[in-house]
Coordinates of C-alpha atoms in Angstrom, one line a residue:
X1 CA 129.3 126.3 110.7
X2 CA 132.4 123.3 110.6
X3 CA 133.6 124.6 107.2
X4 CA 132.3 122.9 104.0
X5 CA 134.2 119.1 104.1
X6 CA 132.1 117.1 107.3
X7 CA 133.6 114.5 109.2
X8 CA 131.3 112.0 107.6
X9 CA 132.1 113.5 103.6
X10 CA 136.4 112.8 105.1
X11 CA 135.4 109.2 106.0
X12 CA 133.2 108.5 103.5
X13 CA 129.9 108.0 104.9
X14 CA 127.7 109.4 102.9
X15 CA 123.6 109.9 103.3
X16 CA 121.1 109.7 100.8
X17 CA 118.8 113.4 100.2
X18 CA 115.6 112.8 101.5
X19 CA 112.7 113.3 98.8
X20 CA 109.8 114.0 100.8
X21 CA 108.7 113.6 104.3
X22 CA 105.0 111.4 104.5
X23 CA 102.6 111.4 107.6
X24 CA 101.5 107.9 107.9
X25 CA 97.7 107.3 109.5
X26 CA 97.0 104.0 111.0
X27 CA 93.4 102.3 112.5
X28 CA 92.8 98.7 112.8
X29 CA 89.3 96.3 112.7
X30 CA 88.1 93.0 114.2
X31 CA 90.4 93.0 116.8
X32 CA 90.1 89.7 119.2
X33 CA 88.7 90.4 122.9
X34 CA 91.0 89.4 125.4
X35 CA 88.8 87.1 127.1
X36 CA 84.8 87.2 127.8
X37 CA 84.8 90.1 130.0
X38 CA 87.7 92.1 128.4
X39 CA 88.3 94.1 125.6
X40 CA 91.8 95.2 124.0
X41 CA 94.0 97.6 124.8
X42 CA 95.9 98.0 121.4
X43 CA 98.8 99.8 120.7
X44 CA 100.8 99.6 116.7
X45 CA 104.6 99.9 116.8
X46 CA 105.8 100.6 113.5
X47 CA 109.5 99.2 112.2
X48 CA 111.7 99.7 109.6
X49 CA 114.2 97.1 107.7
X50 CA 117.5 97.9 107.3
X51 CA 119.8 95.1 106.5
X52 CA 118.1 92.3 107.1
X53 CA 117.1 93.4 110.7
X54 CA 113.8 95.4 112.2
X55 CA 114.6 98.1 114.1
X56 CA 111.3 100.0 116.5
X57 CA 110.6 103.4 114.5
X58 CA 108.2 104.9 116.6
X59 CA 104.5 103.5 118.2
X60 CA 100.9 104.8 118.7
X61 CA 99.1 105.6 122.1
X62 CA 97.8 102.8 123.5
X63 CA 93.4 102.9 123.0
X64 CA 91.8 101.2 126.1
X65 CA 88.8 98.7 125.5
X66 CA 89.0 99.5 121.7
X67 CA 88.3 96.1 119.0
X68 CA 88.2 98.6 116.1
X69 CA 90.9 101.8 117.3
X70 CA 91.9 104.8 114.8
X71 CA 94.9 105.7 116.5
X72 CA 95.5 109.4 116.7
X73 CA 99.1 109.3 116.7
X74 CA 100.9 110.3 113.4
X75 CA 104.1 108.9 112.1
X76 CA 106.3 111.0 110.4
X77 CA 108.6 109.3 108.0
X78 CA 111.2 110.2 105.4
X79 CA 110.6 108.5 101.8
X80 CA 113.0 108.0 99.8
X81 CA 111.7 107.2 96.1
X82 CA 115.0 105.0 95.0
X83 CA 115.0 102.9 98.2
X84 CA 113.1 100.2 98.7
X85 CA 111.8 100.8 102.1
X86 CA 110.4 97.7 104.2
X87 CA 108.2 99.1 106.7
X88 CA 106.3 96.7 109.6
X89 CA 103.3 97.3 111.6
X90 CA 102.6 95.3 114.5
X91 CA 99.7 95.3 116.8
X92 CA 100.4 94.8 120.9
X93 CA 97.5 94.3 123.0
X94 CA 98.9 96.4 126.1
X95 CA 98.1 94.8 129.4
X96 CA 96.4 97.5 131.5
X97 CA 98.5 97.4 134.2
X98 CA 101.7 97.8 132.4
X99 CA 102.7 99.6 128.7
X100 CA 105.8 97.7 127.6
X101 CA 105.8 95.2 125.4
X102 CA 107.1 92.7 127.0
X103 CA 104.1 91.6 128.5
X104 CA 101.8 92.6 125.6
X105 CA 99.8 90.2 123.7
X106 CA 101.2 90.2 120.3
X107 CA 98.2 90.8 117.8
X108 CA 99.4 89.9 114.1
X109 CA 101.6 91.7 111.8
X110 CA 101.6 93.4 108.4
X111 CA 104.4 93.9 106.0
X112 CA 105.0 96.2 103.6
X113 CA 107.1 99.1 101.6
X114 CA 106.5 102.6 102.0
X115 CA 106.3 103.1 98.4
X116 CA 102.8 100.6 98.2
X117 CA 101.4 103.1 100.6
X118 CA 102.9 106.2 99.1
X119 CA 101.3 105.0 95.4
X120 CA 97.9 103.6 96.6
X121 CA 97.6 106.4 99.7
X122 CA 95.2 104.1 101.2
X123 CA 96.4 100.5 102.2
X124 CA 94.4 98.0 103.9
X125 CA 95.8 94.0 104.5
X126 CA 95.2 91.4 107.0
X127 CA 97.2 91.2 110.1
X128 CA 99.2 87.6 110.2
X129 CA 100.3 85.9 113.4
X130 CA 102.8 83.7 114.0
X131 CA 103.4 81.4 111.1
X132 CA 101.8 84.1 108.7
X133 CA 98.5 82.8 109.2
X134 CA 95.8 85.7 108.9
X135 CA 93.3 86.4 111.5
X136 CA 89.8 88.4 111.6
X137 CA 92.2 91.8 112.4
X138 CA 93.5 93.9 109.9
X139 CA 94.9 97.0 109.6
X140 CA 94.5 100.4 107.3
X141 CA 97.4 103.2 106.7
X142 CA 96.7 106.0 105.1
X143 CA 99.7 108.3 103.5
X144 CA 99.7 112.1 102.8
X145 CA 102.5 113.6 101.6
X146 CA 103.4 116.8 103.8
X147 CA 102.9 120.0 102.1
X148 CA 106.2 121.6 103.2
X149 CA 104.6 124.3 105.5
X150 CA 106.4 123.8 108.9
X151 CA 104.3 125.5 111.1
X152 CA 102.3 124.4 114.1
X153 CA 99.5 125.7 116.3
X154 CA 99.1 124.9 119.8
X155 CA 95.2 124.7 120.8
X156 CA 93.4 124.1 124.4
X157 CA 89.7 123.4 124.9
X158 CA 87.4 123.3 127.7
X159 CA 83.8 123.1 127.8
X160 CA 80.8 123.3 130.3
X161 CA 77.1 121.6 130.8
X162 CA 78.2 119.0 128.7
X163 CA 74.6 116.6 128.9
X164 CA 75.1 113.5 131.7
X165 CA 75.5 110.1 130.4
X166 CA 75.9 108.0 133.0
X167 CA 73.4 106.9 135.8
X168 CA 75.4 106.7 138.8
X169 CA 78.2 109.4 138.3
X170 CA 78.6 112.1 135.3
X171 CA 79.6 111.7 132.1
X172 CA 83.8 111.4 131.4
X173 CA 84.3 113.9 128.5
X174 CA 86.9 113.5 125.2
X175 CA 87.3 115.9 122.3
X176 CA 88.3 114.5 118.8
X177 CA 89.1 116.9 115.9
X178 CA 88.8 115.6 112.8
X179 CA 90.4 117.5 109.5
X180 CA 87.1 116.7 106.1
X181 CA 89.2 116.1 103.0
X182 CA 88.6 117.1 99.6
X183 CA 86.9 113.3 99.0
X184 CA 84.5 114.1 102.0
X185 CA 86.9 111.3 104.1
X186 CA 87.5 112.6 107.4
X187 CA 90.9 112.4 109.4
X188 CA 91.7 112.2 113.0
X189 CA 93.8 114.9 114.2
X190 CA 93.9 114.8 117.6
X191 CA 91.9 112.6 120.5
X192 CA 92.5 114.3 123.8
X193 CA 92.8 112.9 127.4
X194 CA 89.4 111.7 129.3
X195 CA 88.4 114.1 132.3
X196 CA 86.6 111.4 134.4
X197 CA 83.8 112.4 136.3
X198 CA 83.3 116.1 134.4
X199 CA 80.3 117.9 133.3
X200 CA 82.6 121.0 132.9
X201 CA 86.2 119.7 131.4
X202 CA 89.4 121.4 130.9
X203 CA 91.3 119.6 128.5
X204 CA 95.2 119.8 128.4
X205 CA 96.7 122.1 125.5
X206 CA 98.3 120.2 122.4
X207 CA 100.2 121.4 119.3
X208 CA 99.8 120.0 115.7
X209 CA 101.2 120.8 112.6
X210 CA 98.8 123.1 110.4
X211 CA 99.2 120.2 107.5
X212 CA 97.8 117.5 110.0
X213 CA 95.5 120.1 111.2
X214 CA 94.1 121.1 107.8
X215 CA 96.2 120.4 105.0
X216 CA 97.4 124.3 105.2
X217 CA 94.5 125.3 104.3
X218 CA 92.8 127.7 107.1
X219 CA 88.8 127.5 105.7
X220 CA 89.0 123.6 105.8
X221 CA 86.1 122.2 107.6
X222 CA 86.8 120.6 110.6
X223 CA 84.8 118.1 112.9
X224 CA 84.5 118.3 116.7
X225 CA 82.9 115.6 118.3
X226 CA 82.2 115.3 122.2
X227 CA 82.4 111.2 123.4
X228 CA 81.1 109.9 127.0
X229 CA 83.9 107.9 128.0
X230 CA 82.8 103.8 128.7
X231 CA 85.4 101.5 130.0
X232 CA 83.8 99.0 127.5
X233 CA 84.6 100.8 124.4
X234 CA 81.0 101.6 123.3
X235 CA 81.4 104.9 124.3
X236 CA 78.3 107.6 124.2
X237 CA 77.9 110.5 121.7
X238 CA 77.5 113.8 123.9
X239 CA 77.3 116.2 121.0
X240 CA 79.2 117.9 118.0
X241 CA 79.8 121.1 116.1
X242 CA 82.1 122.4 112.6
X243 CA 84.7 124.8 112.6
X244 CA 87.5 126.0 110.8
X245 CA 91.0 127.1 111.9
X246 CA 90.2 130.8 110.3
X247 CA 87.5 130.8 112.4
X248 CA 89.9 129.2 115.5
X249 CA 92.1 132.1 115.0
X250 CA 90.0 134.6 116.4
X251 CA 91.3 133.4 119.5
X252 CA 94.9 134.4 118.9
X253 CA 93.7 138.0 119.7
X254 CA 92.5 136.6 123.4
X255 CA 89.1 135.9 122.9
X256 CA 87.6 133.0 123.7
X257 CA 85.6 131.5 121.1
X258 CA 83.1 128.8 121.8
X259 CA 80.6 126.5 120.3
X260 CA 77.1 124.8 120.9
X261 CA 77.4 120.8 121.1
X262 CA 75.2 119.6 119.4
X263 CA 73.3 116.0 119.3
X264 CA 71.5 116.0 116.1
X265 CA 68.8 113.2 117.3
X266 CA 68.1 115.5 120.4
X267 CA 67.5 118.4 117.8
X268 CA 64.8 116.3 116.0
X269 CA 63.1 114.6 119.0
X270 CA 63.3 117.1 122.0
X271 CA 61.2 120.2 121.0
X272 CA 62.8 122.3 123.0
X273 CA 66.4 121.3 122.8
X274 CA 69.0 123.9 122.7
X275 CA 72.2 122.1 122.7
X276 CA 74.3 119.3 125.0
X277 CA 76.7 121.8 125.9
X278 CA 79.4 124.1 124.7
X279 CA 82.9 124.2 124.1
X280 CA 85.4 126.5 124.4
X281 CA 88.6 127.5 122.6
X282 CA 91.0 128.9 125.3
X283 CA 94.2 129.1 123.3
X284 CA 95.4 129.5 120.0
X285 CA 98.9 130.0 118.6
X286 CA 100.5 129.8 116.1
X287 CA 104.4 129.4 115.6
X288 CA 106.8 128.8 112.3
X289 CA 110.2 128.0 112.4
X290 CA 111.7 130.8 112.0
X291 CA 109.8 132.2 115.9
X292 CA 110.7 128.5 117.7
X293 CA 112.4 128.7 120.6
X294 CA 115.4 126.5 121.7
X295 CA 117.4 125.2 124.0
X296 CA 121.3 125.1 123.3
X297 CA 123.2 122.0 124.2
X298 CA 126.2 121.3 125.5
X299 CA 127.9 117.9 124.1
X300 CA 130.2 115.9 125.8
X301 CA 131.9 112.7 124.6
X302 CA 133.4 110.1 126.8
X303 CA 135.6 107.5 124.8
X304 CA 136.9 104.2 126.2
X305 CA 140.2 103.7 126.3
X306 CA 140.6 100.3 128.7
X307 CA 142.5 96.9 127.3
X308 CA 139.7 95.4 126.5
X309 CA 139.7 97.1 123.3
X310 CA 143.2 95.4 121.8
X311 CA 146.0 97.6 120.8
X312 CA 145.4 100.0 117.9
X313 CA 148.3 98.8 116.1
X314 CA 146.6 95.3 116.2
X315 CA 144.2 95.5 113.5
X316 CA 141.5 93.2 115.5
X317 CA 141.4 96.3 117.8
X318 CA 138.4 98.1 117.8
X319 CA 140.4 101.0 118.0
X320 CA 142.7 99.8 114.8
X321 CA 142.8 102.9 112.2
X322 CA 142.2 101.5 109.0
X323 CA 143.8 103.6 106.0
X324 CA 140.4 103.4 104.1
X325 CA 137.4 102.8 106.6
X326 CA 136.3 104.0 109.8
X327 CA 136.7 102.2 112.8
X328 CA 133.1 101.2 114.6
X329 CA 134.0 104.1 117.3
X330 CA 134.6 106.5 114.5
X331 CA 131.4 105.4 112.7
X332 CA 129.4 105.7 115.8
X333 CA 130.9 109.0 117.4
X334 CA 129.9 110.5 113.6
X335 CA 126.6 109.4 113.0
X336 CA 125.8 111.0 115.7
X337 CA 128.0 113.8 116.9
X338 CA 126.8 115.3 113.3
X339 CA 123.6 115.7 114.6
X340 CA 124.2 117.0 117.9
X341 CA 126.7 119.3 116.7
X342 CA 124.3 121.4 114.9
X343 CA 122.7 122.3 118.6
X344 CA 125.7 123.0 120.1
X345 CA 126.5 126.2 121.7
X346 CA 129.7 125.4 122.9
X347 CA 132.6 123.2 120.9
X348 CA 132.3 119.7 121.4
X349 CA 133.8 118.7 125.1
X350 CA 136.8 116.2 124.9
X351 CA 136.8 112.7 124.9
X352 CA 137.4 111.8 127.7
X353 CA 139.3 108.4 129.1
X354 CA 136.5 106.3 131.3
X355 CA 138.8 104.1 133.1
X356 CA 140.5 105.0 136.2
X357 CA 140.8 108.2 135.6
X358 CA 139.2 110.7 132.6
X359 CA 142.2 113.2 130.3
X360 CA 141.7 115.0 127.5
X361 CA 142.2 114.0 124.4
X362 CA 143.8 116.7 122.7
X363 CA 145.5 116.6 126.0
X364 CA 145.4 120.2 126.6
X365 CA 143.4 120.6 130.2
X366 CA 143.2 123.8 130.2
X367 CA 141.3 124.3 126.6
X368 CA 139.7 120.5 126.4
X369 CA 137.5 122.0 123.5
X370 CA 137.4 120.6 119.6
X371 CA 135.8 122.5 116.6
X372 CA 133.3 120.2 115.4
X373 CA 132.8 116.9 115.6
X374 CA 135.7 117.0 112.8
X375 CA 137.8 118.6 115.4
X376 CA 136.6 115.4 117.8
X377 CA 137.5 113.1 115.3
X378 CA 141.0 114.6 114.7
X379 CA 141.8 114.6 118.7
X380 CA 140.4 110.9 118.4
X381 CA 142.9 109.6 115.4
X382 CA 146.0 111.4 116.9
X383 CA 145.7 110.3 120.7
X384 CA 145.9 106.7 120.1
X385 CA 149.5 107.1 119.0
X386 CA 150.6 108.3 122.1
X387 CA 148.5 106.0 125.1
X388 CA 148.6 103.2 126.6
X389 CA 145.5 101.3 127.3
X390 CA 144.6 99.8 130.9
X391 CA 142.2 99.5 133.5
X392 CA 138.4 98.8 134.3
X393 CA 135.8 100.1 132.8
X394 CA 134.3 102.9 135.0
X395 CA 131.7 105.0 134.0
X396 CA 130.0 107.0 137.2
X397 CA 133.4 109.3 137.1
X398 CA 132.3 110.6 133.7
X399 CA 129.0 111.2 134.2
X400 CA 129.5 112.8 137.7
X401 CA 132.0 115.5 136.0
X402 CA 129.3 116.1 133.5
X403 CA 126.5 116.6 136.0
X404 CA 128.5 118.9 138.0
X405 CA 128.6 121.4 134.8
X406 CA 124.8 120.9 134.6
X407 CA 124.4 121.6 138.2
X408 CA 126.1 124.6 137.8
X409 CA 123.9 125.4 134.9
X410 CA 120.7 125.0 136.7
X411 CA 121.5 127.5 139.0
X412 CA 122.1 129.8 136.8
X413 CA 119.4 132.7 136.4
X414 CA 118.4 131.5 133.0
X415 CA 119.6 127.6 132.7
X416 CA 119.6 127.8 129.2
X417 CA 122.4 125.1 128.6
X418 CA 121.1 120.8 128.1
X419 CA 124.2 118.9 128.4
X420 CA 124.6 115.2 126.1
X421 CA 126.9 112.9 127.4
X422 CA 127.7 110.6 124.5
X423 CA 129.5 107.8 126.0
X424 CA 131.2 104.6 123.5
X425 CA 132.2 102.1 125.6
X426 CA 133.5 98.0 124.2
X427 CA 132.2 96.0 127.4
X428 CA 130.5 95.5 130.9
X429 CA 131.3 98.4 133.1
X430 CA 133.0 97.6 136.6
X431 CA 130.9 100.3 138.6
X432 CA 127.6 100.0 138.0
X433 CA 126.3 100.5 141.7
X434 CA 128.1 104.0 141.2
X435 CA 126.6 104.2 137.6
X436 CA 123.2 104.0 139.4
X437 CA 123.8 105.9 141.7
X438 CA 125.0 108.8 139.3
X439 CA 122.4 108.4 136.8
X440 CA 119.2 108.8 139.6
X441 CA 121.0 112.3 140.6
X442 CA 121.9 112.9 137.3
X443 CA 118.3 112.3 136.6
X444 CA 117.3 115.8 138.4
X445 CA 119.7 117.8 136.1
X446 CA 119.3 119.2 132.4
X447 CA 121.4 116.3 131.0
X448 CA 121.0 113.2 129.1
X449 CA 123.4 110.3 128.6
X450 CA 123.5 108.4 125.5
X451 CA 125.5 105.3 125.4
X452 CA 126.4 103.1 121.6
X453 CA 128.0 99.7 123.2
X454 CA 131.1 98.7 120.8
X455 CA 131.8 95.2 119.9
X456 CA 130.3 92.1 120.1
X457 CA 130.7 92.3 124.5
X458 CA 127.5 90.9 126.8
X459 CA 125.7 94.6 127.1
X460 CA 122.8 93.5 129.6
X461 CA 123.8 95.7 132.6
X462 CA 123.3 98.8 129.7
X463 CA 120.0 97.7 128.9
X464 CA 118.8 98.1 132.6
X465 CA 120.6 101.4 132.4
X466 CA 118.5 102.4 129.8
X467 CA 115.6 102.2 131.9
X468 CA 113.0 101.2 129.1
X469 CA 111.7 98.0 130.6
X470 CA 111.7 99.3 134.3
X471 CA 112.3 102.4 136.4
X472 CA 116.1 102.8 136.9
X473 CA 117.1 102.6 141.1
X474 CA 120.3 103.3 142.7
X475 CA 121.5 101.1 145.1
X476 CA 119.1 102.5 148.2
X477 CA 115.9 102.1 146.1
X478 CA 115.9 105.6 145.0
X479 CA 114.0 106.3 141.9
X480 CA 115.3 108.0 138.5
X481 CA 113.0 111.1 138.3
X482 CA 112.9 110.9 134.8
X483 CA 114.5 108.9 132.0
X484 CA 117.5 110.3 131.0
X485 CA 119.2 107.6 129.4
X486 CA 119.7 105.6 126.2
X487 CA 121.2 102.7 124.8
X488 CA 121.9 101.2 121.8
X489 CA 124.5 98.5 120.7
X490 CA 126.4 99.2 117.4
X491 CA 126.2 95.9 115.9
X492 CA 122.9 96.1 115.5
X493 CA 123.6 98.8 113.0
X494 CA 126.7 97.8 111.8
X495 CA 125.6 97.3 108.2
X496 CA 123.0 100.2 108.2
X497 CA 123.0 103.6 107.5
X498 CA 124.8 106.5 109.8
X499 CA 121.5 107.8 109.8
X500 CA 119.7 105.0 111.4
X501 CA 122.3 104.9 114.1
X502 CA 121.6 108.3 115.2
X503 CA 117.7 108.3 114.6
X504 CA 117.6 105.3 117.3
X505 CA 120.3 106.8 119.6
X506 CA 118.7 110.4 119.6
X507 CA 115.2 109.5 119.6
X508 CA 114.2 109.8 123.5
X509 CA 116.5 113.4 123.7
X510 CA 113.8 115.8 122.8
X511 CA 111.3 114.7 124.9
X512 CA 114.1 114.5 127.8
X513 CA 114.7 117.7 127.3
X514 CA 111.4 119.0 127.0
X515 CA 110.4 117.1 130.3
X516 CA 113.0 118.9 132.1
X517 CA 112.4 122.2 131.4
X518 CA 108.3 121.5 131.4
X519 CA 109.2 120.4 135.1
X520 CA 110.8 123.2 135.7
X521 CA 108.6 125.6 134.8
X522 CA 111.8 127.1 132.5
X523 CA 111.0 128.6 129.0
X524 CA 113.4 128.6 126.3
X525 CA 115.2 131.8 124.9
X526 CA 113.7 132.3 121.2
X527 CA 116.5 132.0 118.9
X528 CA 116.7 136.1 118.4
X529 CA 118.1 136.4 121.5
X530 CA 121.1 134.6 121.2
X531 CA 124.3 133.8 119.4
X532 CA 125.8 130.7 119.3
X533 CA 129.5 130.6 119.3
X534 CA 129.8 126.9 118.8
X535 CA 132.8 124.5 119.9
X536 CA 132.4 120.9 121.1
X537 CA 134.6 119.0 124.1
X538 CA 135.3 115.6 124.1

């Protein structure tokens, strides 16, 4: 650990202690076709209020042809029961050909707080659009408090001779699992992919909390059913069957345990009807977190020292040191070096100068290493003293010099080590062909860069970097092979909590860092086998 007295407790930024964590359940009604001969394709991107602004939380999976979708996505949000916390849910129609937003059909809205859901567990209210005039839509979220049981379980399912539903081809098989409460309601736990064209599916594994799953309680009835996939949304009943997840864990000792599908109006009308198929549980494990396995990261922070910033004896310098508040590069580099500090195996890797050249900033070369993002902060405050600031802004340099440490990394015989390049920057960079160019190589390595614009400076060029509303090219039309970066301009958090700075900057990292390693083929160590001796570089 840093020692008892954090970086954010020295500067005063302070957090509030979460109550309780809340799974949040949404499914809509009387959605609007798109036209005559087309349905929706909806999708639900929840926000949160902070300040005054609305700031993208998380969103569902988008439901093709659907006018009435229960989404199978859950979100996952902390409540805090002294806050008031403004929470908005707005429905996208997605266009088929594309899953951004920007050329979705916006749907309506609904406002609320978390605390009306958390009291009433069930909310239902009409979806307004623009002008806050209601439509036919609405929407329904359902709360349920988690139980504080951590563990997961991965499943996988196939089946086989699932009955034919469609004339001209076969049937395209989905599974959906639904958890039976107490009140005889039933939730949706998980919907899995359609196998088009498949009498005889295999169905890609997925992992689900044992809450979401069955409220921790392994005799809990659970509902399979079997759909015929139709590309108009009415789509056919193949069969079902009941289970529990005692009864799923039989598999954990390698067996395969499997079920009849059944169609209960076939049982009553064919006489000698023996079932629409079976389905098979291939896999089932469990894991807590105390068995998880991770990957260790390796965080690097790249600070911008150019003119542009104004002298840090000027106190309009983004830089200036204020005797009793944090400057915006000191709130930023703490929200969320905090939390990337904690999966750090190495101390934190220097700042580093993005201009014409990149120093350390404890301006020791040979040992560029802090202890903490404490020890960051204290190389940060006494540097400024002693440098002068000049030059353009470059920023390929930077993350060249961290890619060649995760080049080095991969070819190791375990590759164990993700490297973060945190990056704070005040303006428009003066390489981006180079920043391209790095970021589509940089794109093959275990590394993601993670950049918080300073200042009130025109940050388009960083929005393309970020890659969110197109793929990312270099120069030569090359392709990013995945998305390995993220942006996010501080002033749109400059009156919100640390927390929601760092929640938005670190929110694409895990899956980065999953799809990497997934590509790969690498597994993680389990935390057993290692020890951390934690420093950080800037």
């Amino acid at each position: 650990m840093f020692g008892d007295c954090s970086a954010a407790t020295t500067l005063g930024l302070f957090n509030s202690p979460c109550l309780t964590k809340v799974e949040l359940r949404v499914a809509c009604k009387g959605i609007s076709d798109r036209d005559a001969l087309s349905k929706p394709d909806p999708c639900v991107v929840l926000k949160m209020q902070s300040h005054g602004q609305w700031f993208e939380v998380d969103r569902t999976e988008v439901i093709r042809s659907s006018i009435s979708p229960v989404f199978s996505k859950v979100f996952t949000v902390d409540y805090y029961f002294e806050e008031v916390q403004r929470l908005r849910f707005e429905l996208h129609d997605i266009s088929s050909n594309h899953n951004g937003l920007k050329e979705a059909d916006f749907q309506g809205a609904m406002e609320c707080t978390l605390g009306q859901i958390v009291s009433q567990r069930k909310l239902s209210k009409a979806l307004l659009k623009q002008g806050n005039t209601a439509g036919k839509s609405s929407i329904t979220v359902t709360a349920e408090e988690l139980s504080g049981n951590d563990d997961y379980v991965e499943l996988a399912f196939s089946a086989k001779k699932l009955d034919d539903k469609d004339f001209f081809s076969k049937s395209d098989p989905f599974l959906e699992i639904f958890r039976v409460n107490d009140d005889g309601t039933a939730s949706l736990v998980h919907r899995t992919e359609t196998i088009m064209n498949n009498l005889s599916p295999v169905w890609k594994s997925f992992k689900v909390s044992l809450n979401t799953l069955c409220s921790g309680h392994h005799e809990r009835e659970l509902k399979c059913t079997v759909w015929d996939w139709d590309s108009n949304g009415k789509h056919d009943f193949i069969g079902e069957f009941q289970t529990t997840f005692k009864e799923m864990k039989a598999a954990m000792d390698g067996k395969q345990i499997q079920w009849e599908c059944i169609n209960p109006k076939y049982q009553v009308k064919k006489k000698n009807y023996r079932n629409s198929g079976m389905v098979i549980l291939t896999l089932c494990k469990v894991r807590t977190p105390d068995t998880l396995c991770l990957i260790m990261s390796n965080v690097c922070v790249a600070i911008d020292f150019t003119a542009s910033n104004g002298d840090p004896r000027n106190s309009c310098s983004l830089h200036y040191i204020h005797p009793y508040q944090p400057n915006e590069y000191l709130k930023a580099l703490i929200a969320v070096g905090e939390i990337c500090q904690d999966y750090d195996s190495q101390p934190i890797n220097q700042l580093i100068n993005h201009v014409s050249h990149d120093f350390a900033v404890n301006f020791d070369e040979d040992n560029p290493e802090c202890a903490g993002i404490q020890g960051v902060v204290e190389a940060y405050q006494n540097c400024l003293p002693k440098i002068q600031l000049y030059g353009p802004t470059n920023i390929a340099p930077i993350i060249q010099k961290v890619a060649d440490s995760a080049s080095e990394e991969m070819h190791t015989k375990e590759a164990m080590e993700y490297f973060i390049l945190l990056i704070l920057t005040d303006g428009v960079i003066t390489d981006m062909a180079d920043t391209r160019e790095a970021i589509v190589h940089a794109s093959h390595l275990p590394m993601s860069v993670i950049i918080v614009g300073i200042g009130s400076a025109d940050f388009s060029d960083m929005q393309m970097l970020d890659g969110d509303d197109g793929i990312l090219r270099s120069p030569k039309g090359e392709p990013v092979l995945r998305d390995i970066v993220q942006f996010v301009p501080f002033r749109n958090f400059k009156h919100a909590s640390p927390a929601a700075l760092a929640k938005s900057v670190l929110a694409e990292v895990p899956n980065q860092v999953v799809d990497y390693y997934n590509g790969k083929g690498i597994k993680p160590k389990c935390l057993s086998n290692f020890e951390s001796s934690r420093a950080f570089s800037p």
